[in-house]
Coordinates of C-alpha atoms in Angstrom, one line a residue:
M3 CA -1.5 -3.5 4.6
S4 CA 1.7 -5.2 3.6
D5 CA 3.9 -8.4 3.7
I6 CA 6.4 -10.7 2.1
T7 CA 9.1 -13.6 3.0
N8 CA 12.0 -17.1 3.1
S9 CA 15.8 -17.9 3.0
E10 CA 18.5 -15.9 1.3
L11 CA 17.6 -12.4 0.3
D12 CA 19.5 -10.4 -2.2
R13 CA 19.4 -7.1 -0.4
R14 CA 21.3 -5.3 -3.1
T15 CA 18.3 -5.9 -5.4
L16 CA 15.4 -5.8 -3.1
L17 CA 15.9 -2.5 -1.4
R18 CA 17.3 -0.3 -4.2
R19 CA 14.3 -0.6 -6.4
A20 CA 12.6 2.6 -5.7
A21 CA 13.5 5.8 -7.5
A22 CA 12.3 9.2 -6.4
V23 CA 9.0 10.0 -8.0
G24 CA 9.2 13.8 -7.9
L25 CA 5.9 14.9 -6.5
A26 CA 4.8 18.5 -6.5
A27 CA 1.5 20.3 -6.0
T28 CA -0.5 22.5 -8.3
P29 CA -1.8 25.6 -6.5
A30 CA -5.3 24.9 -5.2
V31 CA -8.3 27.2 -5.1
G32 CA -11.3 27.3 -2.8
M33 CA -12.7 25.0 -0.2
L34 CA -11.3 21.9 1.5
S35 CA -12.8 18.5 0.9
A36 CA -16.2 18.2 2.7
C37 CA -15.2 15.2 4.7
V38 CA -12.5 17.1 6.6
G39 CA -13.5 20.0 8.8
G40 CA -11.2 23.0 8.8
G41 CA -12.3 23.8 12.3
D42 CA -11.6 27.0 14.2
E43 CA -8.1 28.3 14.6
D44 CA -6.2 25.8 16.7
T45 CA -5.3 26.9 20.2
T46 CA -4.1 23.6 21.6
E47 CA -1.0 23.9 23.7
Q48 CA 1.6 21.6 22.2
A49 CA 4.4 19.8 24.0
T50 CA 7.9 20.9 23.1
G51 CA 11.4 20.5 24.5
T52 CA 14.9 21.5 23.8
K53 CA 16.7 20.2 20.7
S54 CA 20.0 18.4 21.3
A55 CA 22.1 15.6 19.8
D56 CA 20.1 13.2 21.9
N57 CA 16.8 14.8 21.2
P58 CA 17.0 16.1 17.6
L59 CA 13.3 16.7 17.2
G60 CA 13.0 18.7 20.5
I61 CA 10.3 16.6 22.1
D62 CA 9.2 17.0 25.7
P63 CA 10.6 13.9 27.4
K64 CA 7.8 13.8 29.9
A65 CA 4.8 14.5 27.6
P66 CA 2.6 11.5 26.8
I67 CA 1.8 10.5 23.2
E68 CA -1.2 8.7 21.7
I69 CA -1.0 6.3 18.7
V70 CA -3.7 4.6 16.7
I71 CA -2.8 1.6 14.6
F72 CA -4.8 -0.1 11.8
D73 CA -5.4 -3.7 12.7
G74 CA -5.1 -5.4 9.4
G75 CA -2.8 -7.6 7.4
L76 CA 0.3 -6.4 9.3
G77 CA -1.3 -7.0 12.7
T78 CA -0.4 -4.8 15.7
K79 CA 2.4 -6.7 17.5
Y80 CA 5.1 -4.6 15.8
A81 CA 3.6 -1.5 17.6
T82 CA 2.9 -3.2 21.0
D83 CA 5.9 -5.5 21.2
V84 CA 8.6 -3.5 19.3
D85 CA 8.0 0.2 18.6
T86 CA 6.4 1.2 21.9
P87 CA 9.0 -0.6 24.1
I88 CA 11.8 1.0 22.1
Y89 CA 10.2 4.4 22.6
N90 CA 9.6 3.8 26.3
K91 CA 13.2 2.7 26.8
K92 CA 14.4 6.0 25.2
W93 CA 11.8 8.2 26.9
P94 CA 10.8 6.4 30.1
E95 CA 8.8 9.3 31.5
S96 CA 6.6 9.6 28.4
K97 CA 3.5 7.4 28.6
V98 CA 2.3 5.9 25.3
A99 CA -1.5 5.5 25.0
Y100 CA -2.2 2.8 22.3
S101 CA -5.3 1.7 20.5
A102 CA -6.1 -0.3 17.3
T103 CA -9.0 -0.3 15.0
Q104 CA -10.1 -1.7 11.6
E105 CA -12.2 1.5 11.0
I106 CA -9.7 4.3 11.0
S107 CA -12.0 6.9 9.5
T108 CA -14.8 6.1 11.9
T109 CA -12.5 6.2 14.9
V110 CA -10.1 9.0 14.0
Q111 CA -11.8 11.4 11.6
P112 CA -14.2 12.9 14.2
R113 CA -11.3 13.5 16.6
L114 CA -9.3 15.3 13.9
N115 CA -12.2 17.5 13.1
A116 CA -12.8 18.2 16.8
G117 CA -9.2 19.1 17.5
D118 CA -8.6 16.1 19.7
A119 CA -6.3 14.2 17.4
P120 CA -4.0 11.3 18.4
D121 CA -0.3 12.1 17.9
M122 CA 0.6 9.3 15.4
I123 CA -1.9 7.6 13.2
N124 CA -1.7 4.6 10.8
N125 CA -4.1 5.5 8.1
S126 CA -4.9 2.3 6.3
G127 CA -7.6 -0.2 5.4
A128 CA -10.9 -0.1 3.6
K129 CA -12.0 2.7 5.8
M130 CA -8.9 4.8 5.6
M131 CA -9.3 8.6 5.7
D132 CA -8.9 10.9 2.7
F133 CA -5.3 11.8 3.4
G134 CA -5.2 14.5 0.6
A135 CA -8.0 16.3 2.4
I136 CA -6.3 15.9 5.8
V137 CA -3.2 17.6 4.3
A138 CA -5.3 20.3 2.8
A139 CA -7.0 20.9 6.1
G140 CA -3.6 21.4 7.8
Q141 CA -4.1 18.3 10.0
A142 CA -0.9 16.5 9.1
Q143 CA 2.5 17.4 10.4
D144 CA 5.2 18.4 7.9
L145 CA 7.8 15.6 8.3
T146 CA 10.8 17.6 6.9
E147 CA 12.4 17.8 10.3
L148 CA 12.0 14.1 10.8
Y149 CA 13.9 13.2 7.6
A150 CA 16.6 15.7 8.4
A151 CA 17.0 14.4 12.0
A152 CA 19.7 12.0 13.1
S153 CA 18.8 8.3 12.7
F154 CA 17.6 6.7 15.9
D155 CA 20.3 4.0 15.9
I156 CA 22.5 4.4 12.8
P157 CA 25.4 6.7 13.8
G158 CA 26.4 9.4 11.4
K159 CA 23.3 9.3 9.2
T160 CA 20.2 11.3 9.0
V161 CA 16.9 9.4 8.9
A162 CA 16.6 10.2 5.2
E163 CA 20.0 8.7 4.5
T164 CA 18.9 5.3 5.9
L165 CA 15.9 4.9 3.7
V166 CA 15.0 3.6 0.2
P167 CA 15.4 6.5 -2.2
G168 CA 12.1 8.2 -2.9
T169 CA 10.6 7.5 0.6
A170 CA 9.9 11.2 1.4
E171 CA 8.6 11.9 -2.1
W172 CA 6.1 9.0 -1.9
G173 CA 4.4 10.8 0.9
S174 CA 4.7 14.4 -0.4
Y175 CA 1.9 16.8 -1.0
N176 CA 2.5 20.4 -2.0
G177 CA 6.2 19.6 -2.3
K178 CA 6.5 18.7 1.4
P179 CA 6.5 15.3 3.1
Y180 CA 3.4 14.6 5.3
A181 CA 3.1 10.8 5.1
L182 CA 5.5 8.1 5.9
N183 CA 4.9 5.1 3.6
Y184 CA 6.6 2.5 5.7
S185 CA 6.1 -0.9 4.2
Y186 CA 7.7 -1.9 0.9
T187 CA 5.1 -4.0 -0.9
V188 CA 5.3 -6.3 -4.0
F189 CA 2.0 -6.7 -6.0
G190 CA 1.1 -9.5 -8.3
M191 CA -0.9 -12.7 -8.6
W192 CA -0.5 -14.9 -5.5
Y193 CA -0.9 -18.6 -5.6
N194 CA -0.1 -21.9 -3.8
A195 CA 3.1 -23.2 -5.3
T196 CA 2.4 -26.6 -3.8
L197 CA -0.9 -26.9 -5.7
F198 CA 0.7 -25.7 -8.9
E199 CA 3.6 -28.1 -8.6
K200 CA 1.2 -31.0 -7.9
N201 CA -0.8 -30.2 -11.1
G202 CA 2.1 -29.3 -13.3
W203 CA 0.9 -25.7 -13.7
T204 CA 3.3 -22.9 -14.6
P205 CA 2.5 -19.2 -13.9
P206 CA 1.8 -17.7 -17.3
A207 CA 3.9 -15.1 -19.1
T208 CA 1.4 -14.3 -21.9
W209 CA -2.3 -13.6 -21.8
A210 CA -2.9 -16.6 -24.1
D211 CA -1.0 -18.8 -21.6
F212 CA -3.1 -17.2 -18.8
I213 CA -6.4 -18.1 -20.5
T214 CA -5.2 -21.6 -21.3
L215 CA -4.2 -22.2 -17.7
C216 CA -7.5 -20.7 -16.4
D217 CA -9.3 -23.3 -18.5
K218 CA -7.2 -26.1 -17.0
I219 CA -7.8 -24.8 -13.5
Q220 CA -11.5 -24.5 -14.0
A221 CA -11.7 -28.0 -15.4
A222 CA -10.1 -29.2 -12.2
G223 CA -13.0 -27.7 -10.2
I224 CA -11.1 -24.6 -8.9
V225 CA -11.9 -21.0 -9.4
P226 CA -9.1 -19.7 -11.6
F227 CA -9.0 -16.1 -10.4
G228 CA -10.8 -14.3 -7.6
Y229 CA -11.0 -11.2 -5.4
A230 CA -13.5 -9.9 -2.9
G231 CA -15.9 -7.3 -4.2
A232 CA -17.2 -6.2 -0.8
N233 CA -14.0 -4.5 0.5
A234 CA -11.1 -5.4 -1.7
A235 CA -12.0 -4.0 -5.1
Y236 CA -8.8 -1.9 -5.0
Y237 CA -6.8 -5.1 -5.4
M238 CA -8.5 -5.5 -8.8
V239 CA -8.0 -1.8 -9.7
R240 CA -4.3 -2.3 -9.2
A241 CA -4.2 -5.5 -11.2
L242 CA -5.9 -3.7 -14.2
L243 CA -3.8 -0.6 -14.0
T244 CA -0.6 -2.7 -13.6
S245 CA -1.5 -4.4 -16.9
A246 CA -2.1 -0.9 -18.4
G247 CA 1.3 0.2 -17.2
K248 CA 3.0 -2.8 -18.7
I249 CA 1.2 -2.2 -22.0
G250 CA 2.1 1.5 -22.2
T251 CA 4.7 2.1 -19.5
E252 CA 4.2 3.8 -16.2
Q253 CA 3.6 7.1 -18.0
V254 CA 0.0 5.9 -18.5
L255 CA -0.4 5.8 -14.7
K256 CA 1.3 9.1 -14.2
D257 CA -1.2 10.7 -16.6
I258 CA -4.0 9.2 -14.6
D259 CA -2.5 10.6 -11.4
N260 CA -2.1 14.0 -13.0
L261 CA -5.8 14.1 -14.2
K262 CA -4.6 14.5 -17.8
P263 CA -7.5 14.6 -20.3
G264 CA -7.8 11.2 -22.1
A265 CA -5.7 9.4 -19.5
W266 CA -8.4 6.8 -18.7
T267 CA -9.4 6.3 -22.3
N268 CA -5.8 5.7 -23.3
P269 CA -5.6 2.6 -25.5
A270 CA -3.4 0.9 -22.9
V271 CA -6.1 1.2 -20.2
L272 CA -8.8 0.1 -22.7
E273 CA -6.8 -2.9 -23.7
A274 CA -6.2 -3.9 -20.1
A275 CA -9.9 -3.4 -19.2
K276 CA -11.0 -5.6 -22.2
A277 CA -8.6 -8.4 -21.2
W278 CA -9.7 -8.4 -17.5
A279 CA -13.4 -8.1 -18.4
E280 CA -13.1 -11.4 -20.2
V281 CA -11.5 -13.0 -17.1
G282 CA -14.4 -11.7 -15.0
K283 CA -17.0 -13.1 -17.4
K284 CA -15.4 -16.6 -17.7
Y285 CA -13.4 -17.3 -14.6
L286 CA -14.5 -15.3 -11.6
D287 CA -17.1 -16.6 -9.1
K288 CA -19.8 -14.0 -9.1
S289 CA -20.6 -14.7 -5.5
F290 CA -17.3 -13.1 -4.5
L291 CA -18.9 -9.7 -5.1
G292 CA -20.5 -9.9 -1.7
L293 CA -17.5 -11.4 0.1
K294 CA -14.8 -9.7 2.2
H295 CA -11.1 -10.2 1.5
T296 CA -10.5 -12.7 4.2
E297 CA -13.3 -14.9 3.0
V298 CA -11.9 -15.2 -0.5
Q299 CA -8.4 -15.6 0.9
L300 CA -9.6 -18.5 3.1
Q301 CA -11.0 -20.2 0.0
Q302 CA -7.6 -19.8 -1.6
N303 CA -6.0 -21.5 1.5
Q304 CA -8.4 -24.3 0.9
D305 CA -7.3 -24.6 -2.8
K306 CA -10.7 -23.4 -4.0
V307 CA -9.2 -20.3 -5.7
A308 CA -6.0 -20.4 -7.8
F309 CA -4.8 -16.8 -8.4
Y310 CA -5.5 -13.9 -6.0
P311 CA -4.4 -10.4 -6.9
C312 CA -2.9 -8.7 -3.8
G313 CA 0.1 -7.2 -2.1
S314 CA 2.7 -9.1 -0.2
W315 CA 1.0 -8.5 3.1
L316 CA -1.2 -11.5 2.2
E317 CA 1.0 -14.2 3.6
N318 CA 1.1 -12.6 7.1
E319 CA -2.6 -11.7 7.0
Q320 CA -3.5 -15.4 6.4
A321 CA -0.9 -17.0 8.7
K322 CA -3.5 -18.4 11.1
D323 CA -5.5 -20.1 8.3
T324 CA -2.7 -21.3 6.0
P325 CA -2.2 -25.0 6.1
P326 CA 1.4 -26.3 6.4
T327 CA 1.3 -27.6 2.8
F328 CA 0.3 -24.2 1.4
K329 CA 3.3 -22.4 0.0
Y330 CA 2.7 -18.7 -1.0
A331 CA 4.3 -17.5 -4.2
V332 CA 3.7 -14.5 -6.5
A333 CA 3.7 -14.2 -10.3
P334 CA 3.8 -11.0 -12.3
Y335 CA 0.6 -10.1 -14.2
P336 CA 1.1 -11.6 -17.7
S337 CA 1.7 -9.6 -20.8
V338 CA -1.7 -8.6 -22.3
T339 CA -0.4 -8.0 -25.9
A340 CA 2.7 -9.1 -27.9
S341 CA 3.6 -5.4 -28.1
D342 CA 3.6 -4.5 -24.4
K343 CA 6.3 -1.9 -23.8
L344 CA 7.3 -3.5 -20.5
P345 CA 8.3 -7.2 -20.4
A346 CA 6.2 -10.0 -18.8
T347 CA 8.6 -10.0 -15.9
A348 CA 7.9 -6.3 -15.0
M349 CA 6.5 -5.9 -11.5
N350 CA 4.6 -3.3 -9.5
A351 CA 6.3 -2.7 -6.1
A352 CA 6.2 0.4 -3.9
A353 CA 6.2 1.9 -0.5
G354 CA 2.8 1.9 1.1
E355 CA 1.0 1.9 4.4
I356 CA 0.6 5.5 5.6
Y357 CA 1.7 6.7 9.0
F358 CA 1.5 10.3 9.9
A359 CA 1.9 12.7 12.9
S360 CA -1.1 15.0 13.6
S361 CA -0.2 18.7 13.5
K362 CA -3.3 19.5 15.6
G363 CA -2.6 17.1 18.4
K364 CA -1.1 17.8 21.8
N365 CA 2.3 16.3 21.0
P366 CA 3.1 16.4 17.2
R367 CA 6.8 16.2 18.0
G368 CA 6.2 13.1 20.1
G369 CA 4.3 11.7 17.1
M370 CA 7.3 12.4 14.8
E371 CA 9.7 10.9 17.4
Y372 CA 7.6 7.7 17.4
L373 CA 8.0 7.6 13.6
R374 CA 11.8 8.1 14.1
V375 CA 11.7 5.0 16.3
M376 CA 9.8 3.0 13.6
L377 CA 12.6 4.0 11.1
S378 CA 15.3 2.7 13.4
K379 CA 17.1 -0.4 12.1
E380 CA 16.1 -2.4 15.2
A381 CA 12.4 -1.6 14.8
A382 CA 12.4 -2.2 11.1
T383 CA 14.2 -5.5 11.4
E384 CA 11.6 -6.7 14.0
F385 CA 8.8 -5.4 11.8
T386 CA 10.0 -7.7 9.0
R387 CA 10.4 -10.6 11.4
L388 CA 6.9 -10.2 12.8
T389 CA 4.9 -9.2 9.6
K390 CA 6.9 -10.9 6.8
S391 CA 7.0 -7.5 5.2
L392 CA 9.9 -5.3 4.2
T393 CA 10.2 -1.7 5.2
V394 CA 11.8 1.3 3.5
V395 CA 14.7 1.1 6.0
L396 CA 17.8 0.0 4.0
G397 CA 19.4 -3.3 5.1
A398 CA 16.9 -3.8 7.9
A399 CA 16.0 -7.3 6.9
D400 CA 19.6 -8.5 6.7
G401 CA 19.9 -11.8 8.5
V402 CA 16.1 -12.3 8.8
E403 CA 14.9 -15.7 7.8
L404 CA 12.3 -15.1 5.1
S405 CA 9.2 -17.1 4.4
P406 CA 8.2 -18.6 1.0
G407 CA 6.1 -15.6 -0.1
L408 CA 8.9 -13.0 0.6
S409 CA 11.4 -15.2 -1.1
S410 CA 9.2 -15.5 -4.1
A411 CA 8.6 -11.8 -4.2
N412 CA 12.4 -11.2 -4.0
E413 CA 12.9 -13.7 -6.9
A414 CA 10.3 -11.9 -8.9
L415 CA 11.9 -8.5 -8.3
N416 CA 15.3 -10.0 -9.3
K417 CA 13.8 -11.1 -12.6
A418 CA 12.2 -7.8 -13.2
G419 CA 15.4 -5.9 -12.8
K420 CA 15.0 -2.3 -13.9
D421 CA 11.4 -3.0 -14.8
V422 CA 10.0 -2.4 -11.3
F423 CA 7.5 0.5 -11.3
M424 CA 5.7 2.3 -8.6
G425 CA 2.2 2.3 -9.9
Y426 CA -0.3 5.2 -9.1
L427 CA -1.3 7.6 -6.4
F428 CA -4.7 9.0 -7.5
D429 CA -6.7 6.9 -5.0
T430 CA -4.6 8.3 -2.1
W431 CA -4.6 11.8 -3.4
Y432 CA -8.3 11.9 -4.4
K433 CA -10.4 9.5 -2.3
K434 CA -13.6 10.2 -4.2
L435 CA -12.0 9.2 -7.5
G436 CA -10.5 6.1 -5.8
D437 CA -14.0 5.1 -4.6
E438 CA -15.3 5.5 -8.1
S439 CA -12.7 3.2 -9.4
L440 CA -13.8 0.5 -6.9
S441 CA -17.4 0.6 -8.1
A442 CA -16.4 0.7 -11.7
V443 CA -14.0 -2.2 -11.5
N444 CA -16.6 -4.3 -9.7
D445 CA -19.1 -3.6 -12.4
L446 CA -16.6 -4.5 -15.0
M447 CA -15.5 -7.8 -13.4
F448 CA -18.7 -9.1 -11.7
K449 CA -21.5 -7.6 -13.8
G450 CA -20.4 -8.3 -17.3
G451 CA -19.3 -4.7 -17.7
D452 CA -18.0 -3.2 -20.9
A453 CA -14.4 -2.0 -21.1
Q454 CA -15.2 1.1 -23.0
K455 CA -17.9 2.1 -20.5
F456 CA -15.4 1.5 -17.7
C457 CA -12.9 3.8 -19.3
D458 CA -15.5 6.4 -20.1
R459 CA -16.9 6.4 -16.6
M460 CA -13.5 6.9 -15.0
E461 CA -12.5 9.5 -17.6
A462 CA -15.7 11.5 -16.7
A463 CA -15.0 11.2 -13.0
S464 CA -11.4 12.2 -13.5
Q465 CA -12.2 15.3 -15.5
A466 CA -15.0 16.4 -13.2
L467 CA -12.4 16.3 -10.4
A468 CA -9.9 18.2 -12.5
K469 CA -12.5 21.0 -12.9
D470 CA -13.4 21.1 -9.2
S471 CA -11.6 24.1 -7.8
S472 CA -12.5 23.0 -4.2
V473 CA -10.1 20.1 -4.4
Q474 CA -6.4 20.7 -4.1
K475 CA -4.5 19.1 -7.0
Q476 CA -1.3 17.1 -6.9
T477 CA 1.1 16.4 -9.8
R478 CA 3.7 13.7 -10.4
S479 CA 6.6 13.7 -12.9

C-alpha cells in the first residue's frame, strides 16, 4: 500500500533519502515456519531461454507468465494498463495471466505450498503472507541477477544503478535480495489542510501542542485522532515506534528488529507508549476498534476525524471518496519529550510494498523480467501518475504533476533533511511477532491499556521468538 502527490517536486531531496540498511542473516536451525509448507523436492520444469544483450535474464520469449496483484491503496491499473502492456510489447509471444485479490495469503499461499505458484506476486495487505517463512522455504527467487541485469530502458546502467540506494538491501534475507520493495512511502499524521486552515489549527511540533490542539478539535465536535482497529492496527504500531525512534534514534528500532533483550522495554518505547496511551484514552473513538481502514478514512473525508496515522498511499486509496475541498497534507509525529534525540521534523519514510518472483513457479525468469519492466523509468513514471506514489526508481517522477498529499510529503521530507529514517522490519521478518504487536497496540489504545504492560508483553513475545530455533533469524546493522 502506498501513495503521495502536487506541483514542483525537489527530486534531489525526495529520492536520495534512503541509505543502505545493511541486512544480513543469522544462521538458522531447525524447522520452517508452520504456515509455509516445505513440500517435496521440486520437479517443475521451468522456462528458460538464451541470455543476450536484449534478454539479460535469459527468459523464454514464448513462455507465459502469471502475476497476482494486491488490490489495495495502489489499485491495479498500473499492472493492467502500464506494466503488462510494456511487457507484452517487448515479448509479444508471452501471454500474461493476471488476477487481483485483497486476500493474498488465502489466494496464493495454498498454491505456493502445492507447487503451483504464480510467477510474480505482490505480497501486501492485511492478509499478506509471512515472507520470512516463504524465503526460508525456498519459495522466493533470489533477485541478484535482476539487480545486476541491464536496465529495461535506461541505457548503460544496470537495474541496481537506477534505484534509490538501499533498495536491494531492504528486501534482503540471508544476505541475498528476495523482495522488491517498490513504492517509496512517507509516514505521518494525515489531515485535511482546508479544515485546519478554516479553524486556524497548526500541526503540532511538541506533545504539549498536540494535546492542546486535540482539546480544541474535540471541542469542535471532531474526533482528534483515529485509526481502524479491525484491520489497520499496524498504522498505530508504526506511529508508536516512530515516536520511540524520535525519542531514542533509529537504533531503538534496530534493536527491536534484532530481537535484542530489553529492546521493547527500552525507556524510549515505554515513553512513547505512555504518550500514545493517553491519546487513546482521551481522544480516540472507541467504536473504531471494530471498523476497517476505509470506514475511518471515509469519516476523515467527512471531517469527522482530524488526524489519521498512515502512509502516503492514503490519498490515492481515498480518491473516490475525497470531496473537492479536502486537501490531504501530512505532519510529522510531534516530539514526545523535550529531550528527544531526533528533532520534531524527523520523518519515517522507506521503500515498501513487496513484489517477488516465485522460485517454484513455471517461469521464475519471466517473473523477474516482469519486475525489470516495473523498474523501467517508463513504468515507474506511470505508476506515480496513476497511484500518486513514488517508486524506488530514481528520477521517475520528474515532470509528473503532483497532488496535494505528495507535495506535502515532499515538503515534510525537505524539512526533515538528514533526519529521515527507515523504521523497522520485524513485522515483515516475523509475522507472528507482527501480529502480536497489532493486538497489543489495540489493547493499549482502545482498552485503556497500560504502557508498561504493552512493553512487557512485546518483550516476552520477542524473546520467545529469539529462543525459537525453528524460526530463521535476520539481523540489521
